[in-house]
């Protein structure tokens, strides 16, 4: 039978199968779903073009326009050469293929002459067979050459396409970079000029995190992305521009007015320009706004932004009656509104790698689309699930509704890069739900990367965009394979999928996190697993509250109250995970540290199948991980030697600040100062196994001594907080009062001459002495000289003098009074070892150990070499936290010893 005759048979044989499916699609839906999931290798053809666009855009953004053109041309010319060569190879392959098809077609049509038979035809048949074999050999050679030409053409075309994509990325990035540098604003920023400007707000206001600079806290500012539409210098003309800037606003009493500004609002303001912190940023300048009273609004926001703002405000109002964690987290989980999240909760989410829940991600949109369409693989079958079939929507109508939901999602959550990235990932999930085919997702992800980078090339330098793409890629490629491997080892299916997804995302994202934070979370996978079960109900209920808040506020409050249960669970997981002693492990930062972690991760993945055959190895590895996370104090002491058994005093390493602990019994310690960082002092107290604090003594109100107070209060029973009598600076004194009131811990003032005792430790307050007005008034008016100074007698007779930040005048006055300290074993050197020390005091106390608390590479030059030399000359052994790390002191007399953990 000829090949021409065979084609109708093949078509007829296949037709009944399709007819059966048409007639009974209900009965075959499951089979169709299974068939859609039986796919070949992953299609990676669009991955090289996506990487080329990404790399070219990232490299070109920081270049001048001239160099951007050079890069684009350098990519375009070889691309055109490769495409021309691919065209020639394609034509040659067609010619060869046509000749090959003609030769094989002739053989097939002629066949063997039917009239030849008998012995007379034998010789002719042999000769014809010989010729036929020669013809077939020639045809086969031509077929090989045709295939080779076609393959070469595909390779050349692929290379040309990659270079063309790189040229497009370079060209678009060059245009965007030139647009940022255009106009007078960048030049004025380099001159730090004062301007008057009309700007258009392009983002929601966000607050800076409280930071400590020296002994003061940096003021909390509002940051607002905006575009300068009109600019005028005091002695220059008015110029119309469109230049992106960052507004820094010290709003003061009008903070609420500034925080209510919506994107697209136009403002008139004045301020001083400065260059951005890093070259090649999206911003042309930073504009620090002068005298930020009420914002001067010259144009209202658009109707769409007002509607989105009303929805977001309605959700915030619906959560006002919830507990603090739910009130802060629910708006962030639903629409990315993190304005209420306190720093300590944000730190907990960072330590557990749950910060992706605090920003809008593709998961939010995926959950909404899942509700609409149903599970993957069923969207195109008659057994569709979700709300769409219940509402009678066709497949086309379902796709339209999904698109509308996506647009609404972008509007409500703001069309910022992170939201656009989330929408792109959500549309990829929509494609998966509609087709049930994993194979189509990698090309879709690559196409999304190409389109987003060409639309906004600044995404090419965004770590958030990188993490999002890596996580999505891992979920599409690694997670299914790892899930199958777990199911093969009898892990339940749903648990295997969740575990594989969390592990895959963590494996590919951890190296990037190392670049940013120089640490690795050891609890990320279990915390993500535990939080996963609560994300979907919290998101669905939160969006429901968002939708009904404008029309039924009472219903929205009920929905928000129900949503607070899963949201509270997520907060509990984050706080509990972050509270474990070994939640985070320090790791070398930068790209070298990332490469090291990535290499170890690849090695672990390659070795995992072999190690899985040895249960005892897996069990030992799991036990080591648990011990590393829990860090039992006895085991930690054996391995590190810190803190030493019987320690009496510990000087924590909190950077440029002070934090000390006096041992007052098992699990109990008196804390003197809290340092500038809550996390640092919290870690120190955990390492010391201190869970009860009968008293916190804050020597004075400078930020490097009090800002860490929330870390002392975190998860510990605290009896009282004792402070100096001089409330200077007043904003830090107010911070201490607010923090103590929130924790319901009473505050008292220290008085010279008072004596206290807690367990084996007792102390006497030597300073500050009361002023003329009595005990409630300090004799000094400067914060450092008002430091509460303690003479301590610890277990075993160890004596210490803790000077706070006393300056030489107060040190001399301390020696003249009836409460002179006398000789001591340990001196905590005043003011981080600065050069301002009274030699008479050093000679009077004659310490055997001199301990200095200071930060590495601090800008103040602490400790002073002169002070260190003077202490050494007086016979003291000098230890300092910037080089020795935390220091613990044990014993007394001849048994006195200090142990550091550097």
Short mmCIF file of C-alpha atoms in Angstrom, two decimals, residues 322-330 333 345 349 354 530-531 534-535 537-538 560-576:
data_model
loop_
_atom_site.label_atom_id
_atom_site.label_comp_id
_atom_site.label_asym_id
_atom_site.label_seq_id
_atom_site.Cartn_x
_atom_site.Cartn_y
_atom_site.Cartn_z
CA UNK A 322 -8.42 43.09 66.37
CA UNK A 323 -5.38 42.28 68.46
CA UNK A 324 -2.10 43.95 67.56
CA UNK A 325 -0.67 41.17 65.37
CA UNK A 326 -3.83 40.61 63.35
CA UNK A 327 -4.40 44.34 62.98
CA UNK A 328 -0.89 44.72 61.57
CA UNK A 329 -0.67 41.59 59.43
CA UNK A 330 -4.04 41.23 57.69
CA UNK A 333 -1.17 39.82 53.72
CA UNK A 345 7.31 41.53 64.17
CA UNK A 349 9.26 37.33 59.72
CA UNK A 354 8.26 34.55 55.89
CA UNK A 530 3.29 25.54 59.36
CA UNK A 531 2.20 28.91 57.99
CA UNK A 534 -3.28 29.42 57.26
CA UNK A 535 -2.36 31.55 54.24
CA UNK A 537 -8.12 31.07 54.53
CA UNK A 538 -6.57 34.33 55.75
CA UNK A 560 -11.77 40.32 59.55
CA UNK A 561 -12.37 38.84 63.01
CA UNK A 562 -12.61 35.33 61.55
CA UNK A 563 -9.52 36.02 59.42
CA UNK A 564 -7.64 37.04 62.55
CA UNK A 565 -7.49 33.39 63.65
CA UNK A 566 -5.30 32.14 60.76
CA UNK A 567 -3.42 35.46 60.74
CA UNK A 568 -2.70 35.07 64.45
CA UNK A 569 -1.43 31.56 63.77
CA UNK A 570 1.00 32.93 61.15
CA UNK A 571 2.25 35.56 63.62
CA UNK A 572 2.68 32.90 66.29
CA UNK A 573 4.68 30.72 63.91
CA UNK A 574 6.94 33.65 63.02
CA UNK A 575 7.51 34.75 66.61
CA UNK A 576 8.06 31.21 67.87
#
